[in-house]
């Protein structure tokens, strides 16, 4: 993401918790499925930097495990990445 991440922050812990549950669903072939393309489009448009990171993760998982991520999982990943990015930016501003 091009920034330092405070691994002691609550925001990081929330992100890791999301990743753990995502990994469980991904490897158990029980990913969340919802055809809400509008939500995905809204989130992807609103958070382009987080979307780039999420698509990098999606592409990696597709290449390594030959499994696709659902749009709903991708949407939630974008939201969580954006929350982490914003929290880190706010924390850095407050430390200055």
GROMACS .gro file of N, CA and C in nm, residues 15 18 40 43-55 69 71-85:
model
   96
   15UNK      N    1  -0.853  -0.563   1.038
   15UNK     CA    2  -0.819  -0.605   0.903
   15UNK      C    3  -0.774  -0.751   0.901
   18UNK      N    4  -1.064  -0.983   0.945
   18UNK     CA    5  -1.136  -0.998   0.819
   18UNK      C    6  -1.063  -1.097   0.728
   40UNK      N    7  -2.061  -0.310  -0.542
   40UNK     CA    8  -1.923  -0.326  -0.586
   40UNK      C    9  -1.877  -0.204  -0.665
   43UNK      N   10  -1.831   0.104  -0.434
   43UNK     CA   11  -1.711   0.092  -0.349
   43UNK      C   12  -1.585   0.106  -0.434
   44UNK      N   13  -1.582   0.041  -0.548
   44UNK     CA   14  -1.464   0.046  -0.635
   44UNK      C   15  -1.439   0.188  -0.685
   45UNK      N   16  -1.544   0.261  -0.714
   45UNK     CA   17  -1.532   0.399  -0.761
   45UNK      C   18  -1.489   0.492  -0.647
   46UNK      N   19  -1.547   0.469  -0.530
   46UNK     CA   20  -1.519   0.555  -0.415
   46UNK      C   21  -1.378   0.536  -0.359
   47UNK      N   22  -1.323   0.415  -0.371
   47UNK     CA   23  -1.194   0.383  -0.310
   47UNK      C   24  -1.098   0.324  -0.413
   48UNK      N   25  -1.054   0.402  -0.510
   48UNK     CA   26  -0.971   0.347  -0.618
   48UNK      C   27  -0.837   0.289  -0.573
   49UNK      N   28  -0.773   0.350  -0.473
   49UNK     CA   29  -0.644   0.297  -0.427
   49UNK      C   30  -0.663   0.163  -0.357
   50UNK      N   31  -0.766   0.153  -0.276
   50UNK     CA   32  -0.795   0.025  -0.209
   50UNK      C   33  -0.834  -0.080  -0.312
   51UNK      N   34  -0.904  -0.037  -0.417
   51UNK     CA   35  -0.943  -0.129  -0.523
   51UNK      C   36  -0.820  -0.188  -0.591
   52UNK      N   37  -0.720  -0.105  -0.617
   52UNK     CA   38  -0.597  -0.154  -0.679
   52UNK      C   39  -0.533  -0.264  -0.595
   53UNK      N   40  -0.525  -0.240  -0.465
   53UNK     CA   41  -0.466  -0.339  -0.374
   53UNK      C   42  -0.550  -0.467  -0.374
   54UNK      N   43  -0.681  -0.453  -0.367
   54UNK     CA   44  -0.769  -0.569  -0.364
   54UNK      C   45  -0.757  -0.649  -0.493
   55UNK      N   46  -0.747  -0.581  -0.607
   55UNK     CA   47  -0.733  -0.653  -0.734
   55UNK      C   48  -0.598  -0.724  -0.743
   69UNK      N   49  -1.232  -1.505  -0.682
   69UNK     CA   50  -1.299  -1.437  -0.572
   69UNK      C   51  -1.433  -1.387  -0.621
   71UNK      N   52  -1.753  -1.120  -0.628
   71UNK     CA   53  -1.760  -0.973  -0.620
   71UNK      C   54  -1.789  -0.927  -0.478
   72UNK      N   55  -1.870  -1.003  -0.406
   72UNK     CA   56  -1.901  -0.963  -0.268
   72UNK      C   57  -1.775  -0.968  -0.181
   73UNK      N   58  -1.697  -1.075  -0.193
   73UNK     CA   59  -1.572  -1.084  -0.116
   73UNK      C   60  -1.478  -0.971  -0.155
   74UNK      N   61  -1.470  -0.942  -0.283
   74UNK     CA   62  -1.385  -0.834  -0.330
   74UNK      C   63  -1.432  -0.700  -0.277
   75UNK      N   64  -1.563  -0.681  -0.273
   75UNK     CA   65  -1.620  -0.556  -0.220
   75UNK      C   66  -1.581  -0.537  -0.074
   76UNK      N   67  -1.598  -0.642   0.007
   76UNK     CA   68  -1.562  -0.632   0.148
   76UNK      C   69  -1.412  -0.610   0.166
   77UNK      N   70  -1.332  -0.674   0.084
   77UNK     CA   71  -1.187  -0.655   0.092
   77UNK      C   72  -1.151  -0.510   0.062
   78UNK      N   73  -1.212  -0.452  -0.039
   78UNK     CA   74  -1.186  -0.312  -0.072
   78UNK      C   75  -1.222  -0.222   0.046
   79UNK      N   76  -1.337  -0.247   0.107
   79UNK     CA   77  -1.381  -0.165   0.221
   79UNK      C   78  -1.281  -0.176   0.336
   80UNK      N   79  -1.238  -0.297   0.368
   80UNK     CA   80  -1.145  -0.316   0.480
   80UNK      C   81  -1.007  -0.256   0.450
   81UNK      N   82  -0.961  -0.269   0.329
   81UNK     CA   83  -0.833  -0.207   0.291
   81UNK      C   84  -0.843  -0.056   0.302
   82UNK      N   85  -0.953   0.000   0.256
   82UNK     CA   86  -0.971   0.144   0.264
   82UNK      C   87  -0.975   0.192   0.410
   83UNK      N   88  -1.044   0.117   0.496
   83UNK     CA   89  -1.048   0.154   0.638
   83UNK      C   90  -0.908   0.154   0.697
   84UNK      N   91  -0.830   0.053   0.664
   84UNK     CA   92  -0.693   0.045   0.716
   84UNK      C   93  -0.610   0.162   0.664
   85UNK      N   94  -0.620   0.191   0.536
   85UNK     CA   95  -0.546   0.303   0.476
   85UNK      C   96  -0.584   0.434   0.543
   0.00000   0.00000   0.00000
